[in-house]
Short mmCIF file of C-alpha atoms and ligand atoms in Angstrom, two decimals:
data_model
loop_
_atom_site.label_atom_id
_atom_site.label_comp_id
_atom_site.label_asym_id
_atom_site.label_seq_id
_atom_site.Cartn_x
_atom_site.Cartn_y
_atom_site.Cartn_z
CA UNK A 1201 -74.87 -16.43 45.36
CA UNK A 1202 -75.87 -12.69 45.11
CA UNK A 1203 -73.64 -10.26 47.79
CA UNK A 1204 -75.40 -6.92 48.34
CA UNK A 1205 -74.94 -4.31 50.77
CA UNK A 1206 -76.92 -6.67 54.11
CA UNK A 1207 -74.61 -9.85 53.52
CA UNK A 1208 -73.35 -10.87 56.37
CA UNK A 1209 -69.67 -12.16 56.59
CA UNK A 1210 -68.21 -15.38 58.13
CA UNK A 1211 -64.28 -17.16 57.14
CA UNK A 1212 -61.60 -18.96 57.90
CA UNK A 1213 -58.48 -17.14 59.66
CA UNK A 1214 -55.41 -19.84 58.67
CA UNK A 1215 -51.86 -20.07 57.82
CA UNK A 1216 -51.92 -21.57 55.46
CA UNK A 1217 -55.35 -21.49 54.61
CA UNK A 1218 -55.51 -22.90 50.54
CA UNK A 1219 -56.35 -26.25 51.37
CA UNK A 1220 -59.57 -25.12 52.94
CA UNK A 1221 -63.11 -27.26 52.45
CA UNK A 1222 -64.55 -24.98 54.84
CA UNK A 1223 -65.72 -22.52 52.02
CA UNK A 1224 -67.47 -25.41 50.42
CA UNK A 1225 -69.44 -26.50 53.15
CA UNK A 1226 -70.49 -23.02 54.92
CA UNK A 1227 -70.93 -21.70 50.83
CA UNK A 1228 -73.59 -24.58 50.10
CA UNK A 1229 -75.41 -24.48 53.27
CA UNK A 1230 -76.20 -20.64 53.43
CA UNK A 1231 -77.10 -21.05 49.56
CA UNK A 1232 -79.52 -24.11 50.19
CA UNK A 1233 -81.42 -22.16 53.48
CA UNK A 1234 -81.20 -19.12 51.31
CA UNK A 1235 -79.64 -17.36 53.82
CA UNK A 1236 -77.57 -13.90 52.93
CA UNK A 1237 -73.97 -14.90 54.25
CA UNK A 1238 -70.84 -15.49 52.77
CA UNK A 1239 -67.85 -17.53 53.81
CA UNK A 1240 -64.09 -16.41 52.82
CA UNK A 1241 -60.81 -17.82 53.57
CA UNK A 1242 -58.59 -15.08 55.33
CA UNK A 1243 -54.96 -15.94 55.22
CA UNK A 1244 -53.51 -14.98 58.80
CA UNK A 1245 -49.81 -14.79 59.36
CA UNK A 1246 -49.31 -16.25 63.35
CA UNK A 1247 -47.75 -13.10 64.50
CA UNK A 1248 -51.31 -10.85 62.91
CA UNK A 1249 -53.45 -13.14 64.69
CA UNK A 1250 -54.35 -10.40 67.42
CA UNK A 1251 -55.41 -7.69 64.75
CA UNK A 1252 -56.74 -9.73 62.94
CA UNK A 1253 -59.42 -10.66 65.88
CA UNK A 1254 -59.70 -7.03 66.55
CA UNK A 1255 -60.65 -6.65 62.76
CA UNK A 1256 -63.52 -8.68 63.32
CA UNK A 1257 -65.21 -5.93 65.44
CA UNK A 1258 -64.01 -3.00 63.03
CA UNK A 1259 -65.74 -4.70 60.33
CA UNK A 1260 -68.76 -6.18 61.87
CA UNK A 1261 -67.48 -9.90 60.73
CA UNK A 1262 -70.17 -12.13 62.12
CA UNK A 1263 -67.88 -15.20 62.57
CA UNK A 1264 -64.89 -16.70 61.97
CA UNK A 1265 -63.22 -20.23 61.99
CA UNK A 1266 -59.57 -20.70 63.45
CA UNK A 1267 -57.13 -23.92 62.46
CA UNK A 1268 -53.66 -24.12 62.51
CA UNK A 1269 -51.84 -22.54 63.81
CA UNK A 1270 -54.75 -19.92 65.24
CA UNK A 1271 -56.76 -22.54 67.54
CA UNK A 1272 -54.35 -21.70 71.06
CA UNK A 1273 -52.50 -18.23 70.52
CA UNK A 1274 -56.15 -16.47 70.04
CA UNK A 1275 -56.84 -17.17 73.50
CA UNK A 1276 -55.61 -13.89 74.97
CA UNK A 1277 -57.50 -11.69 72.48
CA UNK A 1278 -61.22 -12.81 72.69
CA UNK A 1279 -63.58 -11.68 75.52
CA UNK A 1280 -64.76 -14.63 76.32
CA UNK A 1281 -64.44 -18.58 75.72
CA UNK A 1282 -66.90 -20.97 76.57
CA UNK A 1283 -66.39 -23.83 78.94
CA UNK A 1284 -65.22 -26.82 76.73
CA UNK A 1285 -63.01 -24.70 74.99
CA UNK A 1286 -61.65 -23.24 78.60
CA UNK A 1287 -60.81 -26.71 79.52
CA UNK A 1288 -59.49 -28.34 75.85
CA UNK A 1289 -57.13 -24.96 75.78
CA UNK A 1290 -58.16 -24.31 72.27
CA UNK A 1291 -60.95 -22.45 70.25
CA UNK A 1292 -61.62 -23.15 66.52
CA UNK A 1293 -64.98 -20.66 66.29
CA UNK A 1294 -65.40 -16.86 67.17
CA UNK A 1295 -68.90 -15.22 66.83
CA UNK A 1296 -69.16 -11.32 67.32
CA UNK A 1297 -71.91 -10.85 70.09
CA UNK A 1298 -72.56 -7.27 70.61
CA UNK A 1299 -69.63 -6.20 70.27
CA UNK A 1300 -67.62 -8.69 71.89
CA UNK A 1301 -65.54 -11.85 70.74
CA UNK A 1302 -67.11 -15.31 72.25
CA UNK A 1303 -64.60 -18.45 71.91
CA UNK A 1304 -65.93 -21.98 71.36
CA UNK A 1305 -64.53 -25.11 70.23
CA UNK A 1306 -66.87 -27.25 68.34
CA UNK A 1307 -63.87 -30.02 66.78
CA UNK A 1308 -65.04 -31.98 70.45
CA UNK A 1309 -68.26 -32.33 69.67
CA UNK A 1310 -67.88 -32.77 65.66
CA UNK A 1311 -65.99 -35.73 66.62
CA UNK A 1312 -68.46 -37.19 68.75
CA UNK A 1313 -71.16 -36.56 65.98
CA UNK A 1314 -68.67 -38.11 63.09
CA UNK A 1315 -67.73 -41.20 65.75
CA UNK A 1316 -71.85 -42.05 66.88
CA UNK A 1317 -73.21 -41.03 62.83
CA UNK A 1318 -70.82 -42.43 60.70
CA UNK A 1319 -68.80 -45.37 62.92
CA UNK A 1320 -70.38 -48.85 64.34
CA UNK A 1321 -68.73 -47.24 67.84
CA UNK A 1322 -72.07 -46.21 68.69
CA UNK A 1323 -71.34 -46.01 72.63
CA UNK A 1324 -68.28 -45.10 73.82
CA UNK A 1325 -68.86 -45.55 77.96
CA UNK A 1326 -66.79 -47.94 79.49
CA UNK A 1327 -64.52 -48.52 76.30
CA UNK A 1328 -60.52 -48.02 76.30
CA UNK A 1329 -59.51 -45.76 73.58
CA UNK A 1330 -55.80 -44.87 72.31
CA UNK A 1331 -54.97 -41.94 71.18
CA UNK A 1332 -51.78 -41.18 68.76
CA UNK A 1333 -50.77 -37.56 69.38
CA UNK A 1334 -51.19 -34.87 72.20
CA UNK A 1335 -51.24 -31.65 69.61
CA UNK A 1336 -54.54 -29.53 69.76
CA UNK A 1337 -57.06 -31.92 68.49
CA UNK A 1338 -55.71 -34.26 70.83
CA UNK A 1339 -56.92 -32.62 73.25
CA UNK A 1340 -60.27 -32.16 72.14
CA UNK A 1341 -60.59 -35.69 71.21
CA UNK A 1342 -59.53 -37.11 74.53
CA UNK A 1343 -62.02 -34.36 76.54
CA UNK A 1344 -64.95 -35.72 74.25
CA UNK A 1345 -64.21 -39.00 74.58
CA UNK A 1346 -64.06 -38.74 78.65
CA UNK A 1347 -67.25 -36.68 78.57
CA UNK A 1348 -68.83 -39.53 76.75
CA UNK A 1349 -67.27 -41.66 79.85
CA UNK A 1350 -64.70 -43.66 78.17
CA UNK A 1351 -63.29 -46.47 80.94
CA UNK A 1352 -59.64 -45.32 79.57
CA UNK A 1353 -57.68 -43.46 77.50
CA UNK A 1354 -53.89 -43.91 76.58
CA UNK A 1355 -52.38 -41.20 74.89
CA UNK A 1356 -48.85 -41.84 72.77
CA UNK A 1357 -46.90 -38.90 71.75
CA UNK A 1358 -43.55 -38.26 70.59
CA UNK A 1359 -43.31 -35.32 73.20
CA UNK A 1360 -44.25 -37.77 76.01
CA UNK A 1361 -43.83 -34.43 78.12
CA UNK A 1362 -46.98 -32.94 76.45
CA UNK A 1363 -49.13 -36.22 76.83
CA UNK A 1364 -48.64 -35.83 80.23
CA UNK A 1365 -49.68 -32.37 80.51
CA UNK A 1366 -52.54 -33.26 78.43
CA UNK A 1367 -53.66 -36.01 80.46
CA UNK A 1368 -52.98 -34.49 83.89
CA UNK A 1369 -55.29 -31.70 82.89
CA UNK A 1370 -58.22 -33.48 81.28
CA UNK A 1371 -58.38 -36.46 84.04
CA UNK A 1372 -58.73 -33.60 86.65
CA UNK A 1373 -62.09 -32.49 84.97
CA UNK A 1374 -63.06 -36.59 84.24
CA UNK A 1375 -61.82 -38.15 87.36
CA UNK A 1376 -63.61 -41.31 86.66
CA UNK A 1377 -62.13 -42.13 83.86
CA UNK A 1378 -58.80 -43.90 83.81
CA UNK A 1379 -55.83 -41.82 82.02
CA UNK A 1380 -52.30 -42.88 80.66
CA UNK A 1381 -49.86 -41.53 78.74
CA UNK A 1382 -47.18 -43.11 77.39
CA UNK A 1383 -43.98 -42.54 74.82
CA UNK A 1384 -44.38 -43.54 71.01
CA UNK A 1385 -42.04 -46.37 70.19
CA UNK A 1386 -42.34 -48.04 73.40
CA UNK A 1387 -43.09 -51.81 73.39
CA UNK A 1388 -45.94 -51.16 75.79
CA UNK A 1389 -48.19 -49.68 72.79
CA UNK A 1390 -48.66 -53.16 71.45
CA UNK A 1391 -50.44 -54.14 74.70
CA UNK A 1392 -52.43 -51.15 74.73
CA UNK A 1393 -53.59 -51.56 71.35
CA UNK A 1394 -54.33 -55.40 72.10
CA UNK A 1395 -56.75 -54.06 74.98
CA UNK A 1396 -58.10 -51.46 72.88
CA UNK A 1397 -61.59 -50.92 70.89
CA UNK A 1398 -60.77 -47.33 69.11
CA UNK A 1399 -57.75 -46.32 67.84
CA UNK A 1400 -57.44 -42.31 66.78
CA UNK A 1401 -54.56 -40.49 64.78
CA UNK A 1402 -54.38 -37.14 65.95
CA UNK A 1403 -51.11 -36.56 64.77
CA UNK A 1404 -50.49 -34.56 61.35
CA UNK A 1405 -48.59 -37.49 60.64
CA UNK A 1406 -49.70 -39.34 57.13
CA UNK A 1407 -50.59 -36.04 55.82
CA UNK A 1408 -46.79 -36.02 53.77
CA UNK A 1409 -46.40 -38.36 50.99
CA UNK A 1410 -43.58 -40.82 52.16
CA UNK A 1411 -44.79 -40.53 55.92
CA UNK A 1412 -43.68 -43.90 58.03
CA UNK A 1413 -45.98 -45.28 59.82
CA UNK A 1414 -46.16 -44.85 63.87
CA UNK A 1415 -47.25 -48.11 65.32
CA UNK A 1416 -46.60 -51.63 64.17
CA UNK A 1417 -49.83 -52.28 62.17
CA UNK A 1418 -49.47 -56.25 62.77
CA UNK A 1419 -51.00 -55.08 66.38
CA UNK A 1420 -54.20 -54.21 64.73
CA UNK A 1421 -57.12 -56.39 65.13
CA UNK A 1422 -60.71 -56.85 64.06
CA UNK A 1423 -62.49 -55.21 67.40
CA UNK A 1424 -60.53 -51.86 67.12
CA UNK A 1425 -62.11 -49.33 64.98
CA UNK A 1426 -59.76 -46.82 63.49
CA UNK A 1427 -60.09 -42.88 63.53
CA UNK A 1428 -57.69 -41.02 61.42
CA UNK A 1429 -58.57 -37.04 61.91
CA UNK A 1430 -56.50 -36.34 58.61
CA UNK A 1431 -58.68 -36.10 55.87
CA UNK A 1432 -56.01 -36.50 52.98
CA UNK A 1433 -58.15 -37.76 49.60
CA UNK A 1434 -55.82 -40.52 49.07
CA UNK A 1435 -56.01 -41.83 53.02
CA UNK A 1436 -52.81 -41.90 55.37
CA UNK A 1437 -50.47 -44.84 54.97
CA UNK A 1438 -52.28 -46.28 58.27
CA UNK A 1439 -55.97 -45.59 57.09
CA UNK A 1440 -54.87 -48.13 53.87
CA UNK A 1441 -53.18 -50.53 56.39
CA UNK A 1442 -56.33 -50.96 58.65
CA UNK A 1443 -58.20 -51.05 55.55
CA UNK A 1444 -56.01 -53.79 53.83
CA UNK A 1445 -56.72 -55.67 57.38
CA UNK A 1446 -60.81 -55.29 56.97
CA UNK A 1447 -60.37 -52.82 59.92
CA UNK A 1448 -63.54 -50.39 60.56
CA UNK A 1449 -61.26 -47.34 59.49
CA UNK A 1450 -62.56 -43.84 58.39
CA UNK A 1451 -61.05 -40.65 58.13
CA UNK A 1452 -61.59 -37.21 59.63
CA UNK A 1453 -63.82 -36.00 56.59
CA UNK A 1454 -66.89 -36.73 58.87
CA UNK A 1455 -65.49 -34.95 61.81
CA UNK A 1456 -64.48 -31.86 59.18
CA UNK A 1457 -67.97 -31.57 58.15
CA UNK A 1458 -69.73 -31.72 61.71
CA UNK A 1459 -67.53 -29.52 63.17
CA UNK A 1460 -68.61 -27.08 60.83
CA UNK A 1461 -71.89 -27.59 61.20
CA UNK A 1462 -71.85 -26.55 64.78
CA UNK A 1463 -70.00 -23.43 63.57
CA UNK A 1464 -73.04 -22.66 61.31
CA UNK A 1465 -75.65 -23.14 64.27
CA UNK A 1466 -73.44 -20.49 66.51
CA UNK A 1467 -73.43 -18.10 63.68
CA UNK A 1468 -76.87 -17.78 62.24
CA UNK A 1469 -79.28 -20.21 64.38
CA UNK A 1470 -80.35 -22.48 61.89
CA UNK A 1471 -79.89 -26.24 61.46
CA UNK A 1472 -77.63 -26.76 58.24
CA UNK A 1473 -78.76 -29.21 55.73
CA UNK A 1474 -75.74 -32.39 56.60
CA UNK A 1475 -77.04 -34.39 53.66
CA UNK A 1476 -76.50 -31.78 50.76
CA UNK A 1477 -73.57 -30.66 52.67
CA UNK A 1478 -71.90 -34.50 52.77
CA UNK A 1479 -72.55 -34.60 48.71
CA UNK A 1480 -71.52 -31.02 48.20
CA UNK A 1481 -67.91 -32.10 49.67
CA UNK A 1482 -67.50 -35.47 48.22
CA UNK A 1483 -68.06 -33.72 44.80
CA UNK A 1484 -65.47 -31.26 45.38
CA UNK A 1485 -63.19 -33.89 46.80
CA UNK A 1486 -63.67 -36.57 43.73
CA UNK A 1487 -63.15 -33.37 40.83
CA UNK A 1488 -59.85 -32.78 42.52
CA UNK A 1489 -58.75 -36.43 42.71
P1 NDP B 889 -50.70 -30.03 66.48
O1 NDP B 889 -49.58 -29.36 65.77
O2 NDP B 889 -51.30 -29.39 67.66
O3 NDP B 889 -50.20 -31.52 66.95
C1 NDP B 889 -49.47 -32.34 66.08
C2 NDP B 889 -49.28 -33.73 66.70
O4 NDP B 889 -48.60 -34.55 65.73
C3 NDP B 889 -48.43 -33.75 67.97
O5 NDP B 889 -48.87 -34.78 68.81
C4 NDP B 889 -47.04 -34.08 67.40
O6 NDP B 889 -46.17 -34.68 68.34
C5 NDP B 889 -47.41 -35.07 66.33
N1 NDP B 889 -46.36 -35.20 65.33
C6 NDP B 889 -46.04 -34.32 64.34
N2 NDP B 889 -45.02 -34.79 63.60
C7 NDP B 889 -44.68 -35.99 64.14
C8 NDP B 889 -43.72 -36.98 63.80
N3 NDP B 889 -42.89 -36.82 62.76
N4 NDP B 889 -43.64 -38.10 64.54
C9 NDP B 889 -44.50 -38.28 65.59
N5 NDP B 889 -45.45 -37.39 65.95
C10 NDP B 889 -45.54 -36.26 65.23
O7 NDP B 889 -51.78 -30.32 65.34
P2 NDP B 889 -53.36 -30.59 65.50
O8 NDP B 889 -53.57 -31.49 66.65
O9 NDP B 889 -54.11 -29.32 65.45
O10 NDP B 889 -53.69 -31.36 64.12
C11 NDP B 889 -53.18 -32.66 63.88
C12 NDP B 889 -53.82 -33.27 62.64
O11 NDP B 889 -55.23 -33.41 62.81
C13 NDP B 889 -53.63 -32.42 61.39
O12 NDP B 889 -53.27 -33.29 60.34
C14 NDP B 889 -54.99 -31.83 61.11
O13 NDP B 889 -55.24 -31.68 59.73
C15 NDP B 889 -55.92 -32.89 61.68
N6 NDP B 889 -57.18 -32.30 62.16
C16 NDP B 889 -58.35 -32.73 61.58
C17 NDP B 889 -59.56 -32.22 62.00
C18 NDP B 889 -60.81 -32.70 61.35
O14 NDP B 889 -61.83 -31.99 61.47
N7 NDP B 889 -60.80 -33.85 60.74
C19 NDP B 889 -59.65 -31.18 63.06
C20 NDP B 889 -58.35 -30.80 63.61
C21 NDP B 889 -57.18 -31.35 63.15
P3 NDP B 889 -45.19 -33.77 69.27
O15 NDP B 889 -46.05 -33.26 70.39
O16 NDP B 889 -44.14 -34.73 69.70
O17 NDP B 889 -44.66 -32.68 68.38
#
């Protein structure tokens, strides 16, 4: 990769920000188009997170990715967000357009992309869904699924206050589609699951070695495909326990990588190449194991 004095910048504004595979992806793709950007991970305290945004017009960044814990509290300080992100309440990709910061979420539709490309749940209309979690992603899980037209969606949280929240707003948007929410630990969960066909973690839960395990697994069963968001290399404690029970069960590596490919089509245009991407990652992924 050659930086001279017309390449144009994109990153990553996290806290922390180490773990990052974004640099990998965004890296290979401009390098395979041959296409003069770079991509850098910026570590962002929470409380810089406003001048850090304003940075972004003082130095002409073109783009920048937002995750934890950026993805709500930049809301305030862009000009503008665009309609999915309005309604999922968070924004994980800024582009600088003439001078002003435009919001968009693209972890809604990278899930959709991940589910339809990589999963045998091919069509999700009419289908119940349960959903562990009501954090950010939640939330743009559950919006994609109902815009796909889902039949119903529980959501279990340990916060049951913020599932509700989360449900109240999204079902006003998706009015046809039915939408629960209901505590973690409760007995009713084992019914839901039983009624089930797609089961997603959106929890960070599983991410910590020695993590429990939120559901009683003996509830799985062979027509519910399993979703975990967390893309640890080793797989959560649940992604091995639907695997062990010859569940459908991927994790959020797929999700990861399309997300970021919608990124790359806001900030330059062009179509990224997924394939070379895919390998690019894996590589990186199996070195480190
Ligand atoms: P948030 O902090 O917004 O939400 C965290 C969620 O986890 C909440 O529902 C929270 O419940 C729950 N939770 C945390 N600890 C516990 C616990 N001990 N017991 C029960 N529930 C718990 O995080 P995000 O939604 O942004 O991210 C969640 C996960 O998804 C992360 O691991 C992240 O890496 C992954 N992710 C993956 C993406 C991908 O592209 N594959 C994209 C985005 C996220 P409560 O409300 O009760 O606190």
């Amino acid at each position: 990769m050659m930086i001279n004095g017309k390449t144009k910048i994109t990153g990553v504004f996290g806290y922390p920000v180490e773990h990052t595979l974004s640099p990998i992806i965004h890296n290979t793709a401009f390098e395979y188009l041959g296409l003069n950007y770079v991509y850098l991970p910026f570590l962002i305290k929470p409380e810089d997170i406003k001048p850090a945004l304003s940075g972004i017009k003082t130095l002409g960044i073109c783009g920048v990715n937002l995750t934890i814990p950026h993805k709500e509290t930049c809301i305030p300080y862009l000009d503008s967000i665009d309609d999915d992100a309005g309604i999922i309440g968070a924004v994980n990709t800024v582009k600088l357009e003439k001078d002003k910061l435009r919001g968009f979420n693209t972890d809604a539709e990278g899930f959709i992309l991940s589910l339809k490309n990589e999963t045998s749940f091919k069509k999700p209309k009419g289908k119940t869904v349960f959903i562990l979690g009501a954090g950010g992603s939640a939330r743009a899980v559950v919006y994609a699924l109902a815009k796909e037209k889902c039949g119903r969606i529980i959501v279990a949280n340990r916060s049951i206050d913020r599932a509700e929240k989360l449900v109240q707003e999204i079902n006003k948007k998706f009015p046809g589609c039915k939408m629960e929410s209901v505590p973690l630990g409760e007995k009713s969960v084992e019914g839901y699951l039983q009624e089930s066909h797609l089961l997603v973690n959106t929890t960070s839960v599983g991410l910590k070695h020695g993590d429990g395990l939120l559901i009683n697994t003996n509830f799985l069963h062979k027509d519910l495909l399993f979703y975990d968001l967390i893309y640890s290399p080793f797989g959560t404690k649940l992604l091995i326990e639907a695997k062990k029970r010859k569940l459908e069960a991927i994790d959020g590596l797929g999700m990861l990588i399309y997300q970021a490919i919608l990124a790359f089509e806001i900030w330059t245009g062009k179509k990224p190449p997924v394939k070379i991407i895919q390998h690019a990652v894996k590589n990186f992924i199996k070195q480190k194991k």
